[in-house]
Coordinates of N, CA and C in Angstrom, one line a residue:
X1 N 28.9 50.3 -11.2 CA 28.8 49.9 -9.8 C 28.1 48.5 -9.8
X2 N 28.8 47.7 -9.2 CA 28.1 46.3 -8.8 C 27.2 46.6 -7.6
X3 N 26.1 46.0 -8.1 CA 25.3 46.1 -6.5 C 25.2 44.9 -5.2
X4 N 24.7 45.6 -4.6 CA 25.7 44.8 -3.5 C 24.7 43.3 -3.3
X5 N 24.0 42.5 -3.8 CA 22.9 41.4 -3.6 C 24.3 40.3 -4.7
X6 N 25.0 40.8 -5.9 CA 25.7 40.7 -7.3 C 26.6 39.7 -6.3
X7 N 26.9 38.0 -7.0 CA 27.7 37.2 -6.6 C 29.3 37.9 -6.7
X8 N 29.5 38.8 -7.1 CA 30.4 39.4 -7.8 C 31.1 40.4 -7.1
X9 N 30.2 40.9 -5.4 CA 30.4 41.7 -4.7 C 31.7 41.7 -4.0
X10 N 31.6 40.4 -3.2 CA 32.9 40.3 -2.8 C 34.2 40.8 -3.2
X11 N 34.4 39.8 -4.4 CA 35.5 40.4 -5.2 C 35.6 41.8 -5.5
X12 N 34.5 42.5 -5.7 CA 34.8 43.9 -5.9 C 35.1 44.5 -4.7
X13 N 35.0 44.5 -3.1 CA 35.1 44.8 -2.6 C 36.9 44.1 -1.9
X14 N 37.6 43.1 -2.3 CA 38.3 43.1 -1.9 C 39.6 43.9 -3.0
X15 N 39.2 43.7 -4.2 CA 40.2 44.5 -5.3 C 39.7 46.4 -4.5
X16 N 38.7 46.7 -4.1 CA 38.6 48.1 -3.6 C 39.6 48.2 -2.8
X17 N 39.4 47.1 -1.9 CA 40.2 47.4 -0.4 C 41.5 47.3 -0.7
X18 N 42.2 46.4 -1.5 CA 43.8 46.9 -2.2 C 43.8 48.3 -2.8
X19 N 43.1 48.2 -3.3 CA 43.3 49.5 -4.6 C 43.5 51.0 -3.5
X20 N 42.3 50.9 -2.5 CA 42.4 52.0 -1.6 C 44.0 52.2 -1.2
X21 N 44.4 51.0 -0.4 CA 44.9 50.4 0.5 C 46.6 50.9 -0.5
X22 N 46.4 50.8 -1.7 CA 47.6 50.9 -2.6 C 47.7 52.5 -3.0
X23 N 46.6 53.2 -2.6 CA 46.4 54.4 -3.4 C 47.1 55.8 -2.0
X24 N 46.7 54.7 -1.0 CA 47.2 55.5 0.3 C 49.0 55.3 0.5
X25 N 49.1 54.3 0.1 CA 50.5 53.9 -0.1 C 51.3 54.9 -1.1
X26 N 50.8 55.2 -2.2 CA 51.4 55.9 -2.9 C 51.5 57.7 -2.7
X27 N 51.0 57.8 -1.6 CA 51.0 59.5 -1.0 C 52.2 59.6 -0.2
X28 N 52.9 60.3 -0.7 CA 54.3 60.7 0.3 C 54.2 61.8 0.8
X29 N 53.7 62.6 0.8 CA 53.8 64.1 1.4 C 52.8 64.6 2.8
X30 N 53.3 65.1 3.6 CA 52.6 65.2 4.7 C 51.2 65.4 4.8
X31 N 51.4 66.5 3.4 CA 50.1 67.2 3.9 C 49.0 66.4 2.6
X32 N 49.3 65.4 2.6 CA 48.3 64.0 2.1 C 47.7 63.4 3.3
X33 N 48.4 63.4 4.6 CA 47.9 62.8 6.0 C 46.2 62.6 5.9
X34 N 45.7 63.9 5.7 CA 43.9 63.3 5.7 C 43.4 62.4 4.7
X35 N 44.0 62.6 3.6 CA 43.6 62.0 1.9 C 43.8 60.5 2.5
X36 N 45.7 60.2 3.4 CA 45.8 58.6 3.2 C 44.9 58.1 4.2
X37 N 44.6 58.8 5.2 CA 43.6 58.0 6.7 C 42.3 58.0 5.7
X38 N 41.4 58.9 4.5 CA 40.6 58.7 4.4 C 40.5 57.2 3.2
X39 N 42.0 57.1 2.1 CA 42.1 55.9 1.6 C 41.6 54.7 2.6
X40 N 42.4 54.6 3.6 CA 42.6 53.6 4.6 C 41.2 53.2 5.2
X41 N 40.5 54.4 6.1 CA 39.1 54.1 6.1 C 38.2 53.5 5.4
X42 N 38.7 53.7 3.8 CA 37.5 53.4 2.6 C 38.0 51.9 2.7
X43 N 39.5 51.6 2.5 CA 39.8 50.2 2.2 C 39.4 49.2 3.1
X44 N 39.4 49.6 4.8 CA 39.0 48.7 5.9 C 37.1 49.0 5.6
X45 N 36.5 49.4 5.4 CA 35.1 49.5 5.0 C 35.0 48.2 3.6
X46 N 35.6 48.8 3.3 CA 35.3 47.3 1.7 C 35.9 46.2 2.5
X47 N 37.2 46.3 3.0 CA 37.7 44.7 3.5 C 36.4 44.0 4.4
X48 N 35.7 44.4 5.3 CA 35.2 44.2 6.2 C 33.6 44.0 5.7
X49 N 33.4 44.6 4.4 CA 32.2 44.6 4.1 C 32.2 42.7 3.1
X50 N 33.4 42.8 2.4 CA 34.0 41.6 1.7 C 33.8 40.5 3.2
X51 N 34.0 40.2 3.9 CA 34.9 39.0 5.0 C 33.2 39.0 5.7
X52 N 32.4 40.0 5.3 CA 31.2 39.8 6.5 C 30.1 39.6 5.5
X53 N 30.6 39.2 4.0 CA 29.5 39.0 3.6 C 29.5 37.1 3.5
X54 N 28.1 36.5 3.1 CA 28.1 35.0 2.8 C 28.4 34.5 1.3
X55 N 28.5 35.2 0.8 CA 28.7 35.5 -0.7 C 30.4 35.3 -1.2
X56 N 31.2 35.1 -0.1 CA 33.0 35.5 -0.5 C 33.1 33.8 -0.5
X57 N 34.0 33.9 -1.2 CA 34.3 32.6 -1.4 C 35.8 32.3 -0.7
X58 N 36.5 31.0 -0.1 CA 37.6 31.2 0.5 C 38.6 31.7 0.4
X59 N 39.3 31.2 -1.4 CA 39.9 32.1 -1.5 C 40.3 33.7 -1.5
X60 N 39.2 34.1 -1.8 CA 38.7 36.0 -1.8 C 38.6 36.4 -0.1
X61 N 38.5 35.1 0.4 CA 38.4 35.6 2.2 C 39.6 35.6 2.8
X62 N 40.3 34.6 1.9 CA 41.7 34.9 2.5 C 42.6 36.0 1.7
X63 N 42.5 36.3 0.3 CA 43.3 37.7 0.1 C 42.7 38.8 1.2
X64 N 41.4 38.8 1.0 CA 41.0 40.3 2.0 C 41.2 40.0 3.2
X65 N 41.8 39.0 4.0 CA 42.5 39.2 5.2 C 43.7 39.9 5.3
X66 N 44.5 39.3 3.8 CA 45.7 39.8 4.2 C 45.8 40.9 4.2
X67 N 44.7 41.3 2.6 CA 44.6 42.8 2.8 C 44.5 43.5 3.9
X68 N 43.2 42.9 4.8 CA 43.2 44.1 5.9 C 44.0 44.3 7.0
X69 N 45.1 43.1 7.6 CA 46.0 43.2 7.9 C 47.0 44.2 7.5
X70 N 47.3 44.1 6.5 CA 48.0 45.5 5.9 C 47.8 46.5 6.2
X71 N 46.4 47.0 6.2 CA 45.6 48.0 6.4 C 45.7 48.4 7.8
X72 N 45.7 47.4 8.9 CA 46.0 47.7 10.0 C 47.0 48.3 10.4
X73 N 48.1 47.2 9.7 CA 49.6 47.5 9.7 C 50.0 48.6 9.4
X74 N 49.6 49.6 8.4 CA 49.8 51.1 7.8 C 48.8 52.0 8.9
X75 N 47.9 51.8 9.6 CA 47.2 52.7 10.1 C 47.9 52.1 11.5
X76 N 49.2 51.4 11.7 CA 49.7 51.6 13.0 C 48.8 50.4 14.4
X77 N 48.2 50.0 13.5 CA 47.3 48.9 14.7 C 48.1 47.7 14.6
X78 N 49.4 47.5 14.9 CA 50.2 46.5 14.8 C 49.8 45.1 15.6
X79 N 49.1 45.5 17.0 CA 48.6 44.2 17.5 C 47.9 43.5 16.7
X80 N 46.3 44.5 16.0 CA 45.9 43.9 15.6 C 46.1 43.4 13.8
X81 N 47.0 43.9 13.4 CA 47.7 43.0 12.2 C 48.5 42.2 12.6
X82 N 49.1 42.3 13.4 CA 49.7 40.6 14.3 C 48.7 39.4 14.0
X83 N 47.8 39.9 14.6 CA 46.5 39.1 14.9 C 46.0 38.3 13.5
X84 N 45.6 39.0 12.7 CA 45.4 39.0 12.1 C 45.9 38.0 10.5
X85 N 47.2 38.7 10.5 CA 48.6 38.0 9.9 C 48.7 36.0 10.6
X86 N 48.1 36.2 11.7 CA 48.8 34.9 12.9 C 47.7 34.2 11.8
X87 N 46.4 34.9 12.8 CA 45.0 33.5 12.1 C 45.4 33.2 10.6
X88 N 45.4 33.9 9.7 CA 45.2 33.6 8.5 C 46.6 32.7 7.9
X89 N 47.3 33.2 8.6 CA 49.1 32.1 8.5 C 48.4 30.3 9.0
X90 N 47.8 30.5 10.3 CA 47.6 29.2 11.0 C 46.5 28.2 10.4
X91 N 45.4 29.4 9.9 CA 44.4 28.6 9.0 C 44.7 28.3 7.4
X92 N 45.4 28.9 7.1 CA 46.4 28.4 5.5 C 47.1 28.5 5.5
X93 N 48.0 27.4 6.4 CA 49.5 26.7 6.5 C 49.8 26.9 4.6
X94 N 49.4 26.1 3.8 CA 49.5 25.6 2.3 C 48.9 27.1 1.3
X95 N 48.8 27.9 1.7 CA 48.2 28.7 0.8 C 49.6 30.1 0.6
X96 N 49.3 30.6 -0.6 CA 50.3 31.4 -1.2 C 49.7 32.9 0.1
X97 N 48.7 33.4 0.4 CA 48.2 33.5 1.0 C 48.5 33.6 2.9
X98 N 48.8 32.3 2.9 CA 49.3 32.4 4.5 C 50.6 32.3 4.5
X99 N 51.4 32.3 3.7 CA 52.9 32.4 3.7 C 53.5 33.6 3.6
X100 N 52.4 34.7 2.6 CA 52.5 35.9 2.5 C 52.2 36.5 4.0
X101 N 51.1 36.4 4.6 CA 50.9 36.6 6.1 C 51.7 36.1 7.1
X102 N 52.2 35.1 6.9 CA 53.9 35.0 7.8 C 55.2 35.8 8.1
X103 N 54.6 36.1 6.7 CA 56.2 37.2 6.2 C 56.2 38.4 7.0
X104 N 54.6 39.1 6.6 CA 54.2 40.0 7.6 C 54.0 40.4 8.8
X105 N 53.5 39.1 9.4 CA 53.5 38.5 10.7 C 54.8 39.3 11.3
X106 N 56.3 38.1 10.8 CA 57.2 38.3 11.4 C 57.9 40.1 11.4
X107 N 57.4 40.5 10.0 CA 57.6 41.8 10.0 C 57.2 43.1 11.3
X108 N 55.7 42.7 11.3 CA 55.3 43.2 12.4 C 55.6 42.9 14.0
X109 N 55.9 41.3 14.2 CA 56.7 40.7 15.6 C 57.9 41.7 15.5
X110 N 58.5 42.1 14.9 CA 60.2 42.3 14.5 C 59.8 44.2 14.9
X111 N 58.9 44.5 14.6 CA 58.7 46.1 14.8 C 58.2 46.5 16.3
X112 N 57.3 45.5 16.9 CA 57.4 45.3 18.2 C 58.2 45.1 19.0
X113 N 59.4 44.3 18.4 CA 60.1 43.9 19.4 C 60.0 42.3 20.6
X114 N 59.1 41.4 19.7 CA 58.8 40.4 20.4 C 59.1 39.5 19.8
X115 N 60.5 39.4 20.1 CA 61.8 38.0 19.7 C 61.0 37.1 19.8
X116 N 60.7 36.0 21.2 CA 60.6 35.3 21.2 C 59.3 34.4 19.8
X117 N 58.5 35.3 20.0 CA 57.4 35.4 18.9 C 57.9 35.0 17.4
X118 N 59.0 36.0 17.3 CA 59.7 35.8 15.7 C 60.1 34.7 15.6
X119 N 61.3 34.1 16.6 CA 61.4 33.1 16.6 C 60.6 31.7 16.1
X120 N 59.8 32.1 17.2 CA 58.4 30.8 16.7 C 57.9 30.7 15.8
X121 N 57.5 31.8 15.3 CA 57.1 31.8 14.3 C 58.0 31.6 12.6
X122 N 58.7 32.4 12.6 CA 59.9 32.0 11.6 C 60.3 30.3 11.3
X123 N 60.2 30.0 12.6 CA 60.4 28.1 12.9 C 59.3 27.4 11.9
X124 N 57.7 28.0 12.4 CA 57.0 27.3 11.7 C 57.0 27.5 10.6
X125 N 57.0 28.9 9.9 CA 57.3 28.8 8.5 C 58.1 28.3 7.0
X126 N 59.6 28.3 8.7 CA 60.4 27.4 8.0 C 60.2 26.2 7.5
X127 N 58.8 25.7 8.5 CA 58.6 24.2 8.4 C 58.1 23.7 7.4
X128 N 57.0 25.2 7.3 CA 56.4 24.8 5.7 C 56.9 24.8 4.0
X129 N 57.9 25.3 4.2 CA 59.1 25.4 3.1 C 59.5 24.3 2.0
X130 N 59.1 23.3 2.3 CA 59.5 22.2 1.7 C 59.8 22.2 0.3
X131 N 58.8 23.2 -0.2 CA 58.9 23.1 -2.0 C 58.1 24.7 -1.6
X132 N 59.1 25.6 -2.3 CA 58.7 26.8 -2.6 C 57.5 26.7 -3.9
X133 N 57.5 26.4 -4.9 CA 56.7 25.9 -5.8 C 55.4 26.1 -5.6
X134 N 54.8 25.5 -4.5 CA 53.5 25.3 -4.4 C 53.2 26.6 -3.7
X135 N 53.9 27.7 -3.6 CA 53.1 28.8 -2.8 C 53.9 30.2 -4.4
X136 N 54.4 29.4 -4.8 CA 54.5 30.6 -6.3 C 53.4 31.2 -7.0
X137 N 52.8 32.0 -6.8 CA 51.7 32.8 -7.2 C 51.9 34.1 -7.8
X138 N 51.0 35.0 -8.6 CA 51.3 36.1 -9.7 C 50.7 37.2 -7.8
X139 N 50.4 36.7 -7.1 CA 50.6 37.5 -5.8 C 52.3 37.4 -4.6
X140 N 52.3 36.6 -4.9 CA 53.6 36.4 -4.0 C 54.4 35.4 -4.9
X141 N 55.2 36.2 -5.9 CA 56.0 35.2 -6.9 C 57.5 34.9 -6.1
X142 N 58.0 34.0 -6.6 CA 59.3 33.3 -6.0 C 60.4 34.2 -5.2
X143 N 60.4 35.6 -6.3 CA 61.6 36.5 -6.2 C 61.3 37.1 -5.3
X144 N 60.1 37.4 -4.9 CA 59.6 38.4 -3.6 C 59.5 37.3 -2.5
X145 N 59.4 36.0 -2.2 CA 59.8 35.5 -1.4 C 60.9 35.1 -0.8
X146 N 62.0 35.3 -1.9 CA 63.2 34.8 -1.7 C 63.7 35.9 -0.9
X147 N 63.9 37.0 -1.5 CA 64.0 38.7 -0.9 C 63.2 39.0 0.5
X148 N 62.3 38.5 0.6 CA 61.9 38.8 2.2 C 62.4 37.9 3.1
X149 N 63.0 36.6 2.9 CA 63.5 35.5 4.2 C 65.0 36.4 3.7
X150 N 65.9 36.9 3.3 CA 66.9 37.5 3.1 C 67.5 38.6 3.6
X151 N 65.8 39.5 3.4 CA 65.7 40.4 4.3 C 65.6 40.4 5.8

């Protein structure tokens, strides 16, 4: 256990909030329903404990956004993974990070039902496209980008 004063906290708390966040993902059967709401709980508790501490560093503040966005996004709070997906897209235009949150973004505009939104948004992401390269990361590698504007 890392304790929680440990420069080190953060990061452990945003690898928790995936790891929950992936462990809930991998339950298919109904009668998992309490197990995945309780994954989900645990992972938005770390994401939130990660993002509210002074100790995270920017990059680790922006994976645990997206993470918790996700987290939203699976527990059905689509506004506020909209939300969420938006800020962290708008504040790291250039980050592998906010491009992944774009994707999502428009994912979640598209499950709502609010065209005009996708639009806009789609536009700006287009804009940032210039060189796929610079947002190629062992988190959002080339082929999983290419596959989502496809999709």
């Amino acid at each position: 256990r890392i304790p929680e004063d440990s420069p080190y906290r953060p990061k452990c708390d945003q690898l928790l909030g995936k790891a929950y966040r992936e462990m809930a993902a991998s339950l298919n059967d109904e009668a998992d329903d309490t197990m995945r709401k309780g994954y989900l709980n645990d992972a938005t508790r770390h994401l939130q404990a990660c993002l509210k501490s002074t100790k995270t560093s920017v990059p680790i503040r922006r994976q645990a956004n997206l993470e918790l966005g996700l987290v939203q996004r699976d527990v059905g709070q689509l506004t506020d993974a909209i939300s969420t997906f938006s800020i962290l897209r708008l504040s790291s235009p250039f980050e592998p990070e906010g491009l992944a949150a774009g994707l999502e973004e428009l994912d979640a505009l598209i499950k709502t039902k609010r065209t005009d939104e996708v639009l806009a948004t789609l536009d700006q992401i287009n804009n940032l496209l210039y060189d796929l390269k610079v947002f190629d990361t062992d988190q959002l590698p080339l082929t999983v980008i290419r596959e989502r504007f496809v999709k």
